[in-house]
Amino acid sequence: MNHTRLLIIGSGPAGYTAAIYAGRANLSPTLLEGMQPGGQLTITTEVENYPGFPDGVDANELMDAMRRQAERFGTQILPNAATSVDLDVRPFHVTLDDGSELTADSIIIATGASAKYLGLPDEQKYMGRGVSACATCDGFFYRKKVVAVVGGGDTACEEASYLAGLATKVYLIVRKPYLRASKIMQERVFGNEKIEVLFETNTLGLYGEDGVEGAHLIFRKGESDERQYDLPIDGFFLAIGHHPNSELFAPWLKTDENGFIQTEGDTPCTAIPGIFAAGDVADPRYRQAVVAAASGAKATMEAEKYLSDLNPLA
Ligand code: NDP
């Protein structure tokens, strides 16, 4: 069975940054790329807020550069995902999706988060044919079309504002009678004449021949003035939050009510010595590439200290 001193699970900004730091510290880390090599950023296009790129950078190019930088310092990158872990044993035990197994003295969990869906069968049916969870990735296809965004938080408002720059009309479907988003984002939405907010509205389903042609909506469900109607749209964007990819580790680690791994204070340390969490899987709040990258660096610095205490001669 292969053994590594440091296993990094995940290949977003947190994972790759952890690997760059670990490689430069001579830890010869192993990194599991997982199901979505490069992480969530790879489903966006341009990144304009990552420092060092005054003209913006293509998201895939950015992630590829991080990958190459990690490889340059000796990271062994495996194209696998972890399917089970055992954090009760030392060294820790990990099974991969090809059935192979490996052991690790320490692990940095950088498995990120994934967009949430409503759970309607129609979301699957029309996936990639009108349904999207990323306006910046897919907005381009809806120029001069009519779209709807579901959600009332900052992400939904941001996506609606972004889409309003492309589409002729944007409906914001909000289940409550108010927006949860910050004041400034709300003002941006209410001040945009292309955006119409549909409060107290839920989606029952989608319809269309080859792709989305509209949504079945319900207004004030369960109330005396409940009303069902069809809204013609070309695109249906989900912006109802993200769920952390922490299921594998949940039996061992403390998570918050939404499944985000809880670390100690402002550190990436978990309650299990040798196990660290970095990036969006442990960050319910900021969810930014630059923040994830920084937490990956912190995780490796903690792992390095842990490993040298474990075996000072290694
Ligand atoms: P949030 O959890 O803040 O908001 C999710 C929204 O989706 C809420 O309005 C919620 O409704 C709604 N929702 C959830 N489930 C459903 C459902 N099943 N059906 C209909 N609506 C649903 O997630 P965000 O992704 O918006 O934001 C996450 C964090 O990131 C926040 O802290 C936010 O401030 C931050 N952020 C900051 C940005 C910025 O500052 N520029 C940009 C983007 C995010 P309800 O209110 O009823 O629960």
mmCIF file of N, CA and C and ligand atoms in Angstrom, residues 116-119 150-159 173-182 184-185 188 201-203 238-242 258 260 283-288, ligand 1:
data_model
loop_
_atom_site.group_PDB
_atom_site.id
_atom_site.type_symbol
_atom_site.label_atom_id
_atom_site.label_comp_id
_atom_site.label_asym_id
_atom_site.label_seq_id
_atom_site.Cartn_x
_atom_site.Cartn_y
_atom_site.Cartn_z
ATOM 1 N N LYS A 116 -26.009 24.155 -4.773
ATOM 2 C CA LYS A 116 -27.230 23.427 -4.391
ATOM 3 C C LYS A 116 -28.266 23.540 -5.503
ATOM 4 N N TYR A 117 -29.077 22.505 -5.614
ATOM 5 C CA TYR A 117 -30.203 22.525 -6.558
ATOM 6 C C TYR A 117 -31.488 22.376 -5.757
ATOM 7 N N LEU A 118 -32.613 22.682 -6.396
ATOM 8 C CA LEU A 118 -33.890 22.605 -5.691
ATOM 9 C C LEU A 118 -34.314 21.161 -5.452
ATOM 10 N N GLY A 119 -33.817 20.268 -6.302
ATOM 11 C CA GLY A 119 -34.201 18.861 -6.177
ATOM 12 C C GLY A 119 -35.347 18.492 -7.097
ATOM 13 N N VAL A 150 -32.996 31.848 -9.202
ATOM 14 C CA VAL A 150 -33.677 31.458 -7.960
ATOM 15 C C VAL A 150 -32.773 31.762 -6.775
ATOM 16 N N GLY A 151 -33.334 32.428 -5.755
ATOM 17 C CA GLY A 151 -32.568 32.715 -4.545
ATOM 18 C C GLY A 151 -32.713 34.166 -4.149
ATOM 19 N N GLY A 152 -32.447 34.424 -2.878
ATOM 20 C CA GLY A 152 -32.594 35.792 -2.393
ATOM 21 C C GLY A 152 -31.376 36.282 -1.629
ATOM 22 N N GLY A 153 -30.263 35.553 -1.770
ATOM 23 C CA GLY A 153 -29.035 35.951 -1.069
ATOM 24 C C GLY A 153 -28.123 36.774 -1.960
ATOM 25 N N ASP A 154 -26.917 37.009 -1.476
ATOM 26 C CA ASP A 154 -25.955 37.819 -2.231
ATOM 27 C C ASP A 154 -25.615 37.189 -3.577
ATOM 28 N N THR A 155 -25.474 35.868 -3.592
ATOM 29 C CA THR A 155 -25.124 35.207 -4.853
ATOM 30 C C THR A 155 -26.220 35.445 -5.886
ATOM 31 N N ALA A 156 -27.473 35.245 -5.479
ATOM 32 C CA ALA A 156 -28.595 35.412 -6.408
ATOM 33 C C ALA A 156 -28.636 36.837 -6.947
ATOM 34 N N CYS A 157 -28.436 37.815 -6.061
ATOM 35 C CA CYS A 157 -28.475 39.215 -6.503
ATOM 36 C C CYS A 157 -27.313 39.510 -7.444
ATOM 37 N N GLU A 158 -26.164 38.948 -7.121
ATOM 38 C CA GLU A 158 -24.994 39.172 -7.963
ATOM 39 C C GLU A 158 -25.211 38.556 -9.345
ATOM 40 N N GLU A 159 -25.755 37.347 -9.341
ATOM 41 C CA GLU A 159 -25.978 36.649 -10.610
ATOM 42 C C GLU A 159 -27.065 37.370 -11.429
ATOM 43 N N ILE A 173 -36.520 34.855 -8.553
ATOM 44 C CA ILE A 173 -37.564 34.083 -7.865
ATOM 45 C C ILE A 173 -37.149 33.882 -6.408
ATOM 46 N N VAL A 174 -37.903 34.495 -5.492
ATOM 47 C CA VAL A 174 -37.531 34.516 -4.072
ATOM 48 C C VAL A 174 -38.656 33.888 -3.251
ATOM 49 N N ARG A 175 -38.328 32.902 -2.431
ATOM 50 C CA ARG A 175 -39.410 32.201 -1.722
ATOM 51 C C ARG A 175 -40.004 33.012 -0.569
ATOM 52 N N LYS A 176 -39.215 33.900 0.004
ATOM 53 C CA LYS A 176 -39.692 34.723 1.134
ATOM 54 C C LYS A 176 -40.222 36.073 0.615
ATOM 55 N N PRO A 177 -40.834 36.867 1.498
ATOM 56 C CA PRO A 177 -41.312 38.188 1.046
ATOM 57 C C PRO A 177 -40.209 39.254 1.100
ATOM 58 N N TYR A 178 -38.979 38.835 1.327
ATOM 59 C CA TYR A 178 -37.859 39.789 1.383
ATOM 60 C C TYR A 178 -36.589 39.097 0.891
ATOM 61 N N LEU A 179 -35.585 39.935 0.596
ATOM 62 C CA LEU A 179 -34.286 39.396 0.183
ATOM 63 C C LEU A 179 -33.389 39.249 1.410
ATOM 64 N N ARG A 180 -32.587 38.199 1.402
ATOM 65 C CA ARG A 180 -31.641 38.015 2.493
ATOM 66 C C ARG A 180 -30.321 38.759 2.202
ATOM 67 N N ALA A 181 -30.150 39.152 0.960
ATOM 68 C CA ALA A 181 -28.877 39.744 0.515
ATOM 69 C C ALA A 181 -28.542 41.046 1.256
ATOM 70 N N SER A 182 -27.269 41.417 1.197
ATOM 71 C CA SER A 182 -26.829 42.653 1.828
ATOM 72 C C SER A 182 -27.511 43.858 1.165
ATOM 73 N N ILE A 184 -26.479 46.636 -0.085
ATOM 74 C CA ILE A 184 -25.920 47.160 -1.333
ATOM 75 C C ILE A 184 -26.318 46.288 -2.536
ATOM 76 N N MET A 185 -26.365 44.969 -2.315
ATOM 77 C CA MET A 185 -26.759 44.067 -3.400
ATOM 78 C C MET A 185 -28.251 44.231 -3.698
ATOM 79 N N ARG A 188 -28.767 47.267 -5.748
ATOM 80 C CA ARG A 188 -28.368 47.035 -7.137
ATOM 81 C C ARG A 188 -29.494 46.331 -7.907
ATOM 82 N N THR A 201 -42.468 33.262 -4.074
ATOM 83 C CA THR A 201 -42.709 32.410 -5.236
ATOM 84 C C THR A 201 -41.775 31.208 -5.213
ATOM 85 N N ASN A 202 -42.335 30.045 -5.500
ATOM 86 C CA ASN A 202 -41.537 28.816 -5.605
ATOM 87 C C ASN A 202 -41.696 28.203 -6.992
ATOM 88 N N THR A 203 -40.718 27.389 -7.347
ATOM 89 C CA THR A 203 -40.750 26.741 -8.658
ATOM 90 C C THR A 203 -41.259 25.316 -8.501
ATOM 91 N N LEU A 238 -29.783 28.595 -10.808
ATOM 92 C CA LEU A 238 -29.894 28.346 -9.369
ATOM 93 C C LEU A 238 -28.838 29.148 -8.632
ATOM 94 N N ALA A 239 -29.244 29.831 -7.584
ATOM 95 C CA ALA A 239 -28.290 30.577 -6.753
ATOM 96 C C ALA A 239 -28.778 30.511 -5.313
ATOM 97 N N ILE A 240 -28.957 29.270 -4.841
ATOM 98 C CA ILE A 240 -29.547 29.076 -3.508
ATOM 99 C C ILE A 240 -28.508 28.567 -2.504
ATOM 100 N N GLY A 241 -27.264 28.843 -2.790
ATOM 101 C CA GLY A 241 -26.222 28.467 -1.840
ATOM 102 C C GLY A 241 -25.408 27.267 -2.303
ATOM 103 N N HIS A 242 -24.475 26.913 -1.487
ATOM 104 C CA HIS A 242 -23.569 25.806 -1.800
ATOM 105 C C HIS A 242 -23.540 24.843 -0.632
ATOM 106 N N ASN A 258 -24.776 23.333 8.372
ATOM 107 C CA ASN A 258 -24.824 23.173 6.913
ATOM 108 C C ASN A 258 -23.752 22.218 6.400
ATOM 109 N N PHE A 260 -20.402 22.466 6.908
ATOM 110 C CA PHE A 260 -19.048 23.015 6.761
ATOM 111 C C PHE A 260 -18.177 22.519 7.925
ATOM 112 N N ASP A 283 -15.419 26.893 4.855
ATOM 113 C CA ASP A 283 -15.632 28.348 4.804
ATOM 114 C C ASP A 283 -17.056 28.687 4.350
ATOM 115 N N PRO A 284 -17.977 28.821 5.298
ATOM 116 C CA PRO A 284 -19.352 29.118 4.895
ATOM 117 C C PRO A 284 -19.521 30.567 4.451
ATOM 118 N N ARG A 285 -18.508 31.388 4.647
ATOM 119 C CA ARG A 285 -18.725 32.821 4.508
ATOM 120 C C ARG A 285 -18.080 33.459 3.277
ATOM 121 N N TYR A 286 -16.800 33.230 3.061
ATOM 122 C CA TYR A 286 -16.109 34.051 2.061
ATOM 123 C C TYR A 286 -16.105 33.430 0.671
ATOM 124 N N ARG A 287 -15.833 32.138 0.571
ATOM 125 C CA ARG A 287 -15.917 31.420 -0.698
ATOM 126 C C ARG A 287 -15.225 32.153 -1.850
ATOM 127 N N GLN A 288 -14.025 32.592 -1.627
ATOM 128 C CA GLN A 288 -13.264 33.280 -2.660
ATOM 129 C C GLN A 288 -11.987 32.511 -2.932
HETATM 130 P P1 NDP B 1 -27.266 32.263 1.137
HETATM 131 O O1 NDP B 1 -27.376 31.045 1.971
HETATM 132 O O2 NDP B 1 -26.907 33.555 1.764
HETATM 133 O O3 NDP B 1 -28.675 32.515 0.406
HETATM 134 C C1 NDP B 1 -29.361 31.462 -0.203
HETATM 135 C C2 NDP B 1 -30.662 31.999 -0.749
HETATM 136 O O4 NDP B 1 -31.306 30.947 -1.445
HETATM 137 C C3 NDP B 1 -31.609 32.510 0.325
HETATM 138 O O5 NDP B 1 -32.338 33.602 -0.142
HETATM 139 C C4 NDP B 1 -32.525 31.310 0.516
HETATM 140 O O6 NDP B 1 -33.821 31.643 0.914
HETATM 141 C C5 NDP B 1 -32.596 30.746 -0.885
HETATM 142 N N1 NDP B 1 -32.927 29.335 -0.879
HETATM 143 C C6 NDP B 1 -32.277 28.321 -0.245
HETATM 144 N N2 NDP B 1 -32.870 27.156 -0.497
HETATM 145 C C7 NDP B 1 -33.923 27.422 -1.315
HETATM 146 C C8 NDP B 1 -34.932 26.633 -1.900
HETATM 147 N N3 NDP B 1 -34.971 25.297 -1.707
HETATM 148 N N4 NDP B 1 -35.859 27.241 -2.647
HETATM 149 C C9 NDP B 1 -35.833 28.570 -2.841
HETATM 150 N N5 NDP B 1 -34.903 29.387 -2.316
HETATM 151 C C10 NDP B 1 -33.962 28.819 -1.549
HETATM 152 O O7 NDP B 1 -26.260 31.841 -0.048
HETATM 153 P P2 NDP B 1 -25.416 32.755 -1.012
HETATM 154 O O8 NDP B 1 -24.755 31.813 -1.941
HETATM 155 O O9 NDP B 1 -26.225 33.824 -1.584
HETATM 156 O O10 NDP B 1 -24.311 33.418 -0.077
HETATM 157 C C11 NDP B 1 -23.440 32.612 0.727
HETATM 158 C C12 NDP B 1 -22.465 33.522 1.483
HETATM 159 O O11 NDP B 1 -21.580 34.174 0.566
HETATM 160 C C13 NDP B 1 -23.196 34.632 2.225
HETATM 161 O O12 NDP B 1 -22.533 34.878 3.423
HETATM 162 C C14 NDP B 1 -23.062 35.822 1.296
HETATM 163 O O13 NDP B 1 -23.132 37.045 1.981
HETATM 164 C C15 NDP B 1 -21.675 35.589 0.696
HETATM 165 N N6 NDP B 1 -21.575 36.227 -0.639
HETATM 166 C C16 NDP B 1 -21.097 37.491 -0.699
HETATM 167 C C17 NDP B 1 -21.014 38.136 -1.925
HETATM 168 C C18 NDP B 1 -20.519 39.534 -1.967
HETATM 169 O O14 NDP B 1 -20.328 40.127 -0.932
HETATM 170 N N7 NDP B 1 -20.282 40.088 -3.121
HETATM 171 C C19 NDP B 1 -21.414 37.493 -3.177
HETATM 172 C C20 NDP B 1 -21.927 36.162 -2.988
HETATM 173 C C21 NDP B 1 -21.995 35.579 -1.765
HETATM 174 P P3 NDP B 1 -34.176 32.075 2.423
HETATM 175 O O15 NDP B 1 -33.673 33.481 2.587
HETATM 176 O O16 NDP B 1 -35.633 31.940 2.426
HETATM 177 O O17 NDP B 1 -33.491 31.087 3.313
#
